Coordinates of C-alpha atoms and ligand atoms in Angstrom, one line a residue:
Chain A
M1 CA 8.7 41.1 13.4
L2 CA 10.6 38.3 15.2
E3 CA 11.3 38.0 18.9
V4 CA 13.2 35.0 20.3
S5 CA 13.7 34.7 24.0
A6 CA 15.8 32.2 26.0
L7 CA 15.4 29.6 23.3
V8 CA 16.8 26.1 24.1
S9 CA 16.8 23.5 21.5
G10 CA 18.8 20.4 20.4
Y11 CA 18.6 16.8 19.2
G12 CA 17.6 14.0 21.5
R13 CA 19.5 14.7 24.7
I14 CA 22.1 16.9 23.0
R15 CA 21.5 20.5 23.9
V16 CA 22.7 22.8 21.1
L17 CA 21.1 26.2 21.7
N18 CA 21.7 27.7 25.1
R19 CA 19.1 30.4 25.9
V20 CA 19.4 32.2 22.7
S21 CA 17.6 35.6 22.5
L22 CA 17.4 37.8 19.4
A23 CA 15.1 40.2 17.6
V24 CA 14.5 41.2 14.1
A25 CA 12.6 44.4 13.4
D26 CA 10.3 45.0 10.4
G27 CA 12.2 45.6 7.2
E28 CA 15.6 44.8 8.7
I29 CA 18.2 42.4 7.2
V30 CA 19.8 40.8 10.2
C31 CA 22.6 38.3 9.9
L32 CA 23.6 35.5 12.3
I33 CA 27.3 34.7 12.0
G34 CA 29.0 31.7 13.5
P35 CA 31.5 29.0 12.7
N36 CA 30.6 25.5 11.6
G37 CA 28.7 23.7 14.4
A38 CA 27.8 26.8 16.2
G39 CA 24.1 26.0 16.0
K40 CA 22.9 28.3 13.2
T41 CA 21.0 25.5 11.4
T42 CA 19.5 24.3 14.7
L43 CA 18.3 27.8 15.4
M44 CA 16.8 28.2 11.9
R45 CA 15.1 24.9 12.0
T46 CA 13.6 25.6 15.5
L47 CA 12.3 28.9 14.2
A48 CA 10.8 27.4 11.1
G49 CA 9.2 24.5 13.1
T50 CA 11.0 21.5 11.7
L51 CA 12.6 21.1 15.1
A52 CA 10.7 21.6 18.4
P53 CA 12.2 23.9 21.0
W54 CA 12.8 22.6 24.5
E55 CA 12.3 25.9 26.2
G56 CA 11.8 29.5 25.4
D57 CA 9.6 31.7 23.3
I58 CA 9.3 32.6 19.6
R59 CA 7.0 35.4 18.5
L60 CA 6.3 36.3 14.9
A61 CA 4.7 39.7 14.7
G62 CA 3.6 39.1 18.3
E63 CA 2.1 35.7 17.7
P64 CA 3.6 32.8 19.6
I65 CA 4.8 30.2 17.2
A66 CA 7.2 28.1 19.3
G67 CA 6.5 24.4 18.9
R68 CA 4.2 24.9 15.9
R69 CA 4.9 22.6 13.0
A70 CA 6.6 23.9 9.9
D71 CA 3.5 23.6 7.7
H72 CA 1.6 25.8 10.1
V73 CA 4.5 28.4 10.6
V74 CA 4.8 29.0 6.9
G75 CA 1.1 29.9 6.7
R76 CA 1.8 32.5 9.4
G77 CA 4.4 34.3 7.2
L78 CA 7.7 32.8 8.0
A79 CA 9.6 30.9 5.3
L80 CA 12.9 29.1 5.5
V81 CA 15.4 28.5 2.7
P82 CA 17.0 25.5 4.3
E83 CA 20.7 24.6 4.4
G84 CA 21.7 22.6 1.4
R85 CA 18.8 24.1 -0.6
R86 CA 16.6 21.0 -0.4
I87 CA 14.7 21.8 -3.6
F88 CA 12.4 19.1 -5.0
M89 CA 14.8 17.4 -7.4
P90 CA 12.3 15.2 -9.4
L91 CA 10.0 18.2 -10.0
T92 CA 10.4 20.9 -12.6
V93 CA 11.5 24.4 -11.8
S94 CA 7.9 25.7 -12.3
E95 CA 6.5 22.9 -10.2
N96 CA 9.0 23.8 -7.4
L97 CA 7.9 27.4 -7.5
E98 CA 4.2 26.5 -7.7
I99 CA 4.6 24.2 -4.6
G100 CA 6.3 27.1 -2.8
A101 CA 2.9 28.9 -3.0
Y102 CA 1.1 25.8 -1.7
V103 CA -0.6 27.4 1.3
R104 CA -1.8 30.3 -0.8
L105 CA -3.0 28.1 -3.7
R106 CA -4.9 26.0 -1.3
A107 CA -6.6 29.1 -0.1
G108 CA -7.6 29.9 -3.7
A109 CA -5.2 32.8 -4.2
K110 CA -4.3 31.8 -7.7
A111 CA -4.0 35.3 -9.2
E112 CA -1.8 36.5 -6.4
A113 CA 0.4 33.5 -6.6
Q114 CA 0.8 34.2 -10.4
Q115 CA 1.8 37.7 -9.6
T116 CA 4.5 36.5 -7.1
L117 CA 5.7 34.1 -9.7
D118 CA 6.3 37.0 -12.1
E119 CA 8.2 38.9 -9.4
V120 CA 10.4 35.8 -8.5
L121 CA 11.1 35.2 -12.2
A122 CA 12.1 38.9 -12.6
L123 CA 14.4 38.6 -9.6
F124 CA 16.0 35.4 -11.0
P125 CA 15.7 35.5 -14.8
R126 CA 17.7 32.3 -15.0
L127 CA 14.8 30.4 -13.5
A128 CA 12.5 31.7 -16.2
E129 CA 14.8 30.2 -18.8
R130 CA 14.9 26.9 -17.1
R131 CA 11.2 26.7 -16.1
D132 CA 10.5 23.2 -17.6
Q133 CA 13.8 21.7 -16.6
L134 CA 13.9 19.2 -13.7
A135 CA 15.3 21.0 -10.6
G136 CA 17.9 18.2 -10.2
T137 CA 19.5 19.3 -13.5
L138 CA 20.3 22.9 -12.3
S139 CA 23.7 24.1 -11.3
G140 CA 24.4 24.8 -7.6
G141 CA 23.8 28.5 -8.0
E142 CA 20.6 28.0 -9.9
Q143 CA 19.4 25.5 -7.3
Q144 CA 20.0 28.1 -4.6
M145 CA 18.0 30.7 -6.6
L146 CA 15.2 28.2 -6.9
A147 CA 15.3 27.5 -3.2
I148 CA 15.0 31.2 -2.5
G149 CA 12.4 31.6 -5.2
R150 CA 10.4 28.8 -3.7
A151 CA 10.4 30.3 -0.3
L152 CA 9.4 33.7 -1.7
M153 CA 6.4 32.1 -3.4
A154 CA 4.9 31.8 0.0
R155 CA 5.2 35.7 0.2
P156 CA 6.7 35.5 3.7
R157 CA 6.8 38.5 6.0
L158 CA 10.0 37.1 7.4
L159 CA 12.5 35.1 5.2
L160 CA 15.1 32.9 6.9
L161 CA 18.1 31.9 4.8
D162 CA 20.5 29.2 6.1
E163 CA 24.0 29.6 4.5
P164 CA 22.9 30.4 1.0
S165 CA 26.5 30.8 0.0
M166 CA 27.5 27.2 0.9
G167 CA 29.4 25.5 -1.8
L168 CA 29.0 28.2 -4.4
A169 CA 31.6 30.1 -6.4
P170 CA 32.3 33.7 -5.3
M171 CA 30.7 35.3 -8.4
V172 CA 27.5 33.3 -7.9
V173 CA 27.5 34.1 -4.2
S174 CA 27.7 37.8 -4.9
S175 CA 24.8 37.7 -7.3
I176 CA 22.7 35.8 -4.8
F177 CA 23.5 38.3 -2.1
K178 CA 22.5 41.1 -4.4
A179 CA 19.1 39.5 -4.8
I180 CA 18.8 39.1 -1.0
A181 CA 19.7 42.7 -0.5
S182 CA 17.1 43.7 -3.1
L183 CA 14.4 42.2 -0.9
R184 CA 14.7 45.1 1.5
G185 CA 12.9 47.3 -1.0
R186 CA 10.0 44.8 -1.2
G187 CA 9.1 44.8 2.4
T188 CA 10.4 41.4 3.2
T189 CA 12.3 41.1 6.5
V190 CA 15.4 38.9 6.4
L191 CA 17.3 36.8 8.9
L192 CA 20.4 35.4 7.2
A193 CA 22.7 32.7 8.8
E194 CA 26.2 32.7 7.3
Q195 CA 29.7 31.6 7.9
N196 CA 30.7 34.0 5.1
A197 CA 30.7 36.8 7.6
R198 CA 32.1 39.7 5.5
M199 CA 29.6 39.2 2.7
A200 CA 26.7 38.8 5.0
L201 CA 27.6 41.8 7.2
K202 CA 27.9 44.0 4.1
I203 CA 24.2 43.6 3.1
A204 CA 22.9 43.4 6.7
D205 CA 21.7 46.1 9.1
R206 CA 22.7 44.3 12.2
G207 CA 24.4 41.1 13.2
Y208 CA 24.5 38.5 15.9
I209 CA 27.5 36.3 16.6
L210 CA 26.7 32.7 17.7
I211 CA 29.4 30.5 19.2
T212 CA 28.6 27.0 20.5
G213 CA 24.9 27.8 20.9
E214 CA 25.2 31.1 22.6
I215 CA 25.0 34.7 21.3
V216 CA 28.3 36.3 22.2
R217 CA 28.0 39.6 20.5
E218 CA 25.4 41.7 18.7
G219 CA 25.6 45.1 17.0
A220 CA 25.2 47.2 13.9
A221 CA 26.7 45.4 10.9
R222 CA 29.1 48.2 10.3
A223 CA 30.4 48.2 13.9
L224 CA 31.0 44.4 13.8
L225 CA 32.8 44.7 10.5
A226 CA 35.0 47.5 11.8
D227 CA 35.9 45.8 15.1
P228 CA 39.3 44.2 14.6
T229 CA 39.0 41.7 17.5
I230 CA 35.8 40.4 16.1
V231 CA 37.1 39.9 12.7
S232 CA 40.2 38.1 13.9
T233 CA 38.5 36.1 16.7
Y234 CA 35.3 34.9 15.1
L235 CA 35.3 35.7 11.4
G236 CA 38.6 34.2 10.4
H237 CA 40.0 35.5 7.2
Chain B
M1 CA 0.4 -24.0 -31.8
D2 CA -0.8 -21.8 -34.6
G3 CA -0.8 -18.0 -34.9
S4 CA -4.3 -17.5 -33.6
Q5 CA -3.6 -19.6 -30.5
L6 CA -0.6 -17.4 -29.8
L7 CA -2.7 -14.3 -30.3
Q8 CA -5.2 -15.7 -27.8
L9 CA -2.4 -16.3 -25.3
V10 CA -1.2 -12.7 -25.8
A11 CA -4.6 -11.3 -25.4
S12 CA -5.4 -13.1 -22.2
G13 CA -2.0 -12.3 -20.9
L14 CA -2.7 -8.6 -21.4
V15 CA -6.0 -8.9 -19.6
T16 CA -4.4 -10.4 -16.5
G17 CA -1.4 -8.1 -17.0
S18 CA -3.8 -5.1 -16.8
I19 CA -5.0 -6.2 -13.4
Y20 CA -1.4 -6.7 -12.2
A21 CA -0.6 -3.3 -13.5
L22 CA -3.3 -1.7 -11.4
V23 CA -2.2 -3.7 -8.3
A24 CA 1.3 -2.6 -9.0
L25 CA 0.1 1.0 -9.3
G26 CA -1.3 0.8 -5.8
F27 CA 2.1 -0.4 -4.5
T28 CA 3.8 2.3 -6.3
V29 CA 1.6 5.1 -5.0
I30 CA 2.2 4.2 -1.4
F31 CA 5.9 3.4 -1.9
K32 CA 6.4 6.8 -3.4
S33 CA 5.0 8.6 -0.5
T34 CA 6.2 6.5 2.4
D35 CA 9.0 4.2 1.1
A36 CA 7.0 1.3 2.5
I37 CA 5.7 -1.8 0.8
N38 CA 2.0 -2.0 1.5
F39 CA 1.1 -5.7 2.1
A40 CA -2.6 -4.8 2.3
Q41 CA -2.8 -3.9 -1.3
G42 CA -3.9 -7.4 -2.4
E43 CA -6.6 -7.4 0.3
W44 CA -7.9 -4.1 -1.0
V45 CA -8.2 -5.7 -4.5
M46 CA -10.1 -8.6 -2.9
A47 CA -12.3 -6.3 -0.9
G48 CA -13.3 -4.4 -4.1
G49 CA -14.4 -7.6 -5.7
M50 CA -16.1 -9.0 -2.6
I51 CA -18.0 -5.8 -1.8
G52 CA -19.0 -5.4 -5.4
A53 CA -20.3 -9.0 -5.6
F54 CA -22.2 -8.5 -2.4
L55 CA -23.8 -5.3 -3.4
H56 CA -24.8 -6.8 -6.8
A57 CA -26.3 -9.9 -5.3
S58 CA -28.1 -8.1 -2.4
F59 CA -29.2 -4.9 -4.0
G60 CA -28.8 -5.5 -7.7
L61 CA -26.5 -2.6 -8.2
A62 CA -25.4 -2.4 -11.8
P63 CA -21.8 -3.4 -12.3
L64 CA -20.8 0.0 -13.7
L65 CA -22.4 1.8 -10.8
L66 CA -20.4 -0.5 -8.5
L67 CA -17.2 1.1 -9.7
P68 CA -17.5 4.4 -7.9
V69 CA -19.3 2.8 -4.9
C70 CA -16.6 0.1 -4.4
A71 CA -13.8 2.5 -5.0
A72 CA -15.2 4.8 -2.3
A73 CA -15.9 1.9 0.1
V74 CA -12.4 0.5 -0.1
A75 CA -10.9 4.0 -0.1
L76 CA -12.6 4.4 3.2
I77 CA -11.0 1.2 4.4
G78 CA -7.6 2.6 3.3
L79 CA -8.3 5.9 5.0
V80 CA -9.4 4.3 8.3
S81 CA -6.4 1.9 8.2
E82 CA -4.0 4.8 7.8
R83 CA -5.5 6.9 10.5
L84 CA -5.7 4.1 13.0
A85 CA -2.5 2.1 12.3
I86 CA -0.1 4.5 10.6
H87 CA -0.9 8.0 11.6
P88 CA -0.4 7.6 15.3
L89 CA 3.2 6.4 14.9
K90 CA 5.8 8.7 16.4
A91 CA 8.7 7.6 14.2
P92 CA 7.3 6.0 11.0
T93 CA 10.2 4.2 9.5
P94 CA 9.5 2.4 6.2
M95 CA 10.3 -0.9 7.8
L96 CA 7.8 -0.3 10.6
L97 CA 5.2 0.9 8.2
T98 CA 5.7 -2.2 6.0
L99 CA 5.3 -4.5 9.1
I100 CA 2.1 -2.6 10.1
T101 CA 0.6 -3.1 6.6
I102 CA 0.9 -6.8 7.2
A103 CA -1.3 -6.4 10.3
V104 CA -3.6 -4.2 8.2
A105 CA -3.8 -6.9 5.6
I106 CA -4.7 -9.6 8.1
T107 CA -7.3 -7.4 9.8
T108 CA -8.9 -6.4 6.5
R109 CA -9.2 -10.0 5.4
A110 CA -10.6 -11.0 8.7
A111 CA -13.2 -8.2 8.7
I112 CA -14.3 -9.0 5.1
T113 CA -14.6 -12.7 6.0
L114 CA -16.6 -11.9 9.1
V115 CA -19.1 -9.6 7.2
L116 CA -19.2 -11.3 3.7
G117 CA -18.3 -14.9 4.4
K118 CA -15.9 -17.3 2.8
A119 CA -17.9 -18.4 -0.2
P120 CA -16.5 -17.5 -3.6
A121 CA -18.5 -14.7 -5.3
G122 CA -18.9 -13.5 -8.8
L123 CA -20.3 -10.7 -10.9
P124 CA -21.8 -10.6 -14.4
S125 CA -19.9 -9.0 -17.2
F126 CA -20.3 -5.2 -17.3
S127 CA -22.0 -5.6 -20.6
G128 CA -23.1 -8.3 -23.1
S129 CA -22.1 -11.9 -23.0
E130 CA -21.2 -12.6 -26.6
N131 CA -17.4 -13.0 -27.1
V132 CA -15.8 -10.4 -29.4
A133 CA -13.1 -10.9 -31.9
V134 CA -10.1 -8.5 -31.6
F135 CA -7.2 -8.8 -34.0
G136 CA -7.8 -12.4 -34.5
A137 CA -8.2 -13.3 -30.8
T138 CA -11.6 -14.0 -29.2
L139 CA -12.2 -12.2 -26.0
P140 CA -15.1 -12.0 -23.5
P141 CA -16.6 -8.4 -23.5
Q142 CA -15.3 -8.0 -19.9
A143 CA -11.8 -8.1 -21.2
L144 CA -12.4 -4.9 -23.2
W145 CA -13.8 -3.3 -20.0
V146 CA -10.6 -4.3 -18.2
F147 CA -8.4 -2.7 -20.9
G148 CA -10.5 0.4 -21.1
I149 CA -10.8 1.0 -17.3
T150 CA -7.1 0.2 -16.7
L151 CA -6.1 2.7 -19.3
L152 CA -8.4 5.3 -17.8
V153 CA -7.1 4.7 -14.3
M154 CA -3.5 4.9 -15.5
I155 CA -4.0 8.1 -17.4
G156 CA -6.1 9.6 -14.6
T157 CA -3.4 8.8 -12.0
H158 CA -0.7 10.2 -14.3
Y159 CA -2.5 13.5 -14.7
F160 CA -3.4 13.6 -11.0
F161 CA 0.2 13.4 -10.0
Q162 CA 1.5 15.7 -12.8
R163 CA -1.1 18.4 -12.9
S164 CA -3.2 18.7 -9.7
L165 CA -1.9 20.7 -6.7
L166 CA -2.5 17.7 -4.4
G167 CA -0.7 15.4 -6.8
R168 CA 2.3 17.7 -7.0
A169 CA 2.3 18.2 -3.3
M170 CA 2.4 14.4 -2.9
R171 CA 5.4 14.2 -5.2
A172 CA 7.1 17.0 -3.4
A173 CA 6.5 15.3 0.0
A174 CA 7.9 12.0 -1.5
A175 CA 11.0 13.8 -2.7
D176 CA 11.8 15.6 0.5
R177 CA 9.6 15.5 3.5
E178 CA 11.2 18.2 5.6
A179 CA 11.3 20.6 2.6
A180 CA 7.7 19.8 1.9
G181 CA 6.8 20.8 5.5
L182 CA 8.6 24.1 4.9
V183 CA 6.4 25.0 2.0
G184 CA 3.3 24.2 4.1
I185 CA 2.5 20.7 3.1
N186 CA 1.1 18.5 5.8
V187 CA 3.3 15.5 5.1
S188 CA 1.4 12.9 7.1
R189 CA -1.8 14.0 5.3
M190 CA -0.1 13.2 2.0
A191 CA 0.6 9.7 3.3
M192 CA -3.0 9.4 4.1
W193 CA -4.0 10.4 0.6
S194 CA -1.7 7.8 -0.8
F195 CA -3.5 5.1 1.2
V196 CA -6.8 6.4 0.0
I197 CA -5.8 6.5 -3.7
A198 CA -4.0 3.1 -3.6
A199 CA -7.1 1.5 -1.9
A200 CA -9.4 3.0 -4.5
I201 CA -7.2 1.7 -7.4
G202 CA -7.1 -1.7 -5.8
A203 CA -10.9 -1.8 -5.5
V204 CA -11.2 -1.0 -9.2
A205 CA -8.8 -3.8 -10.1
G206 CA -10.7 -6.3 -7.9
L207 CA -14.1 -5.3 -9.3
I208 CA -13.2 -5.4 -13.0
I209 CA -11.5 -8.8 -12.8
T210 CA -14.2 -10.5 -10.7
P211 CA -16.6 -11.2 -13.7
L212 CA -13.7 -13.1 -15.3
T213 CA -12.2 -15.1 -12.4
L214 CA -14.7 -15.0 -9.5
T215 CA -13.2 -13.9 -6.2
S216 CA -13.0 -15.0 -2.6
V217 CA -11.5 -13.7 0.6
N218 CA -8.4 -15.7 -0.2
A219 CA -7.8 -14.1 -3.6
G220 CA -6.0 -11.1 -2.2
L221 CA -2.8 -12.8 -1.2
M222 CA -1.9 -14.0 -4.7
L223 CA -3.1 -10.8 -6.4
G224 CA -1.0 -8.8 -4.0
F225 CA 2.0 -10.9 -4.6
K226 CA 1.6 -10.8 -8.4
G227 CA 1.1 -7.0 -8.3
F228 CA 4.2 -6.6 -6.1
S229 CA 6.3 -8.7 -8.5
A230 CA 5.0 -6.5 -11.4
A231 CA 5.8 -3.4 -9.5
M232 CA 9.4 -4.6 -8.8
L233 CA 9.7 -5.7 -12.4
G234 CA 8.8 -2.2 -13.7
G235 CA 10.6 -0.4 -10.9
L236 CA 8.9 0.3 -7.6
G237 CA 7.8 3.9 -7.3
N238 CA 7.5 4.4 -11.1
L239 CA 4.0 4.9 -12.5
H240 CA 5.0 3.8 -16.1
G241 CA 7.0 1.0 -14.6
A242 CA 3.8 -0.3 -12.9
L243 CA 2.0 -0.5 -16.3
L244 CA 5.0 -2.1 -18.1
G245 CA 5.7 -4.5 -15.3
G246 CA 2.1 -5.6 -15.0
L247 CA 1.7 -6.2 -18.7
V248 CA 5.0 -8.1 -19.1
L249 CA 4.2 -10.3 -16.1
G250 CA 0.8 -11.0 -17.4
L251 CA 2.2 -12.0 -20.8
L252 CA 5.0 -14.1 -19.3
E253 CA 2.4 -16.0 -17.2
S254 CA 0.0 -16.6 -20.1
L255 CA 2.7 -17.6 -22.5
S256 CA 4.4 -20.0 -20.1
A257 CA 1.1 -21.5 -19.2
G258 CA 0.1 -21.9 -22.9
L259 CA 3.5 -23.0 -24.3
L260 CA 4.9 -25.0 -21.4
S261 CA 2.4 -26.0 -18.8
S262 CA -0.3 -24.3 -16.8
Q263 CA 1.4 -25.6 -13.7
F264 CA 4.1 -23.0 -14.2
K265 CA 1.6 -20.1 -14.2
D266 CA 2.0 -19.0 -10.6
A267 CA 5.7 -19.9 -10.5
V268 CA 6.4 -17.2 -13.1
A269 CA 5.9 -14.3 -10.8
F270 CA 8.2 -15.9 -8.2
V271 CA 10.9 -16.4 -10.8
V272 CA 10.4 -12.9 -12.1
L273 CA 10.7 -11.5 -8.6
L274 CA 13.9 -13.4 -7.8
V275 CA 15.5 -12.5 -11.1
V276 CA 14.7 -8.8 -10.6
L277 CA 16.0 -8.8 -7.1
F278 CA 19.2 -10.5 -8.2
L279 CA 19.9 -8.8 -11.5
R280 CA 18.2 -5.4 -11.5
P281 CA 16.7 -4.4 -8.1
A282 CA 15.7 -1.0 -9.5
G283 CA 13.4 -2.7 -12.0
L284 CA 13.1 -2.1 -15.8
L285 CA 12.4 1.6 -15.6
G286 CA 13.8 2.4 -12.2
R287 CA 16.9 4.3 -11.6
A288 CA 19.7 2.7 -9.6
S289 CA 18.8 2.9 -5.9
T290 CA 21.9 5.1 -5.1
E291 CA 20.3 7.9 -7.2
R292 CA 17.2 8.0 -5.1
A293 CA 17.7 11.1 -3.0
Ligands
ADP301 N1 20.6 15.9 13.4 C1 21.4 16.1 14.4 N2 21.5 15.2 15.4 C2 22.4 15.4 16.4 N3 23.3 16.4 16.5 C3 23.2 17.4 15.5 C4 22.3 17.2 14.4 N4 22.5 18.3 13.6 C5 23.4 19.0 14.2 N5 23.9 18.5 15.3 C6 24.9 19.1 16.2 O1 24.4 20.3 16.7 C7 25.5 21.2 16.7 C8 25.1 22.5 15.9 O2 24.9 22.1 14.5 P1 24.3 23.1 13.5 O3 23.1 23.7 14.0 O4 24.2 22.3 12.2 O5 25.5 24.2 13.3 P2 25.8 25.2 12.1 O6 24.6 25.3 11.2 O7 26.1 26.5 12.8 O8 27.0 24.7 11.4 C9 26.7 20.5 16.2 O9 27.5 20.1 17.3 C10 26.2 19.3 15.4 O10 27.1 18.3 15.5
MG302 MG1 24.4 24.9 9.3

């Protein structure tokens, strides 16, 4: 589904990602673990096209997408739930979800978008209850659900999530992770960036560990969780 | 001063106020999508009136038919301006955009002067010539056209932004550009549409006021300034604020001219602008600027 090779990216003259390579197979949930400042967000933004890579290759289902702008990339089937949620605060919950399907609605796929909306509301019933509320009035957890729901409205083949647990209470995090794990059954492939390593590795098939812009380890999620040196060195707690 | 004279002042204040409201609406549409103040807005109002007067004089186009024609012509001016002067920018900060709109304003005025000349131009009323009595005030029939068309444009713009996919996409892009890109919205295209819409609205304002006031290539500066003051008064970036600010400014002008002296008329907008900037920079309906995400 996704193949990244020797990706270099950064801001201005600051090089953040140093030849990052990784792959996500169809139907997998892969997590990208790393401490604050490791470059997770930079990688996610470069994949989604809000940041242009300096070097390297990104292929989505074989198609090169490196350097394509975000509004093009989402049409190719890659949607990002950005760090900090970034929902449209002055718009209602339904409007946020509708706009999530922007590319499909422009192509005239109204009925299909409605069907996806029903699925998203079934996944997050809280959003259905708050449909007509302004997004800015939602709680943090609900905002994260909305951000995920909005990305799902594009019916992506590959969903990227950037620290969905950030700033949320543990109970809320576990319900959100449950929803992410349930995507596996729907044929959505997932790449999840997290500092919350244990939780992420528990729902993932495989994991990569990113430290200061470089992938330092990769492996099956279970193996990474079981490795005591990894847990103590990179994952803290 | 008796009651009927007061009513007369209120009525004429609301007519001018409607025009200010439309000009303010143009400022608001572009500010919402780019955070920039569009100094070309007044020139687009002028262009609408000038092009309308020209088409009427040269080809006898009926005033009502001029509405869509002038709106389209000036929308095209807005479109070309955005594509040539704004779109190519690598890092379009609001300050840079605002400065560029000054250049757009000057260019637009020069182009209209070159093609249509400097002479004042007028248009007949859209219908009739007999004054009509409304609630005790006597109004020219064009005043009713001004009210009606302003109302239609306001409602149409409101529904466009609330209900249509493009309108919602424009609001989304205004709220968070990067997130808008992530859902597939071409953000620079949204800025382009805001220029097109604001230009069309400006043209309508210029066209419907010309039968009452005449117009000339120099009319844009003052109309733009008044509209900007109205937008600031109502809260820049707020559609309802544009309507409220326009009407209030029109009323203040008319009442101060009637009750004090007509010399104060143009000073009112300056005073209003200064008072708003000092006391309530977010405007009557605006939220405090710190809340703007
Ligand atoms: N907009 C930016 N401009 C300059 N440097 C940035 C910017 N965003 C992040 N960085 C730097 O890039 C590095 C990686 O940041 P980031 O990708 O946000 O890491 P993570 O998401 O893993 O916490 C950090 O050193 C950070 O300071
Ligand atoms: Mg991050």
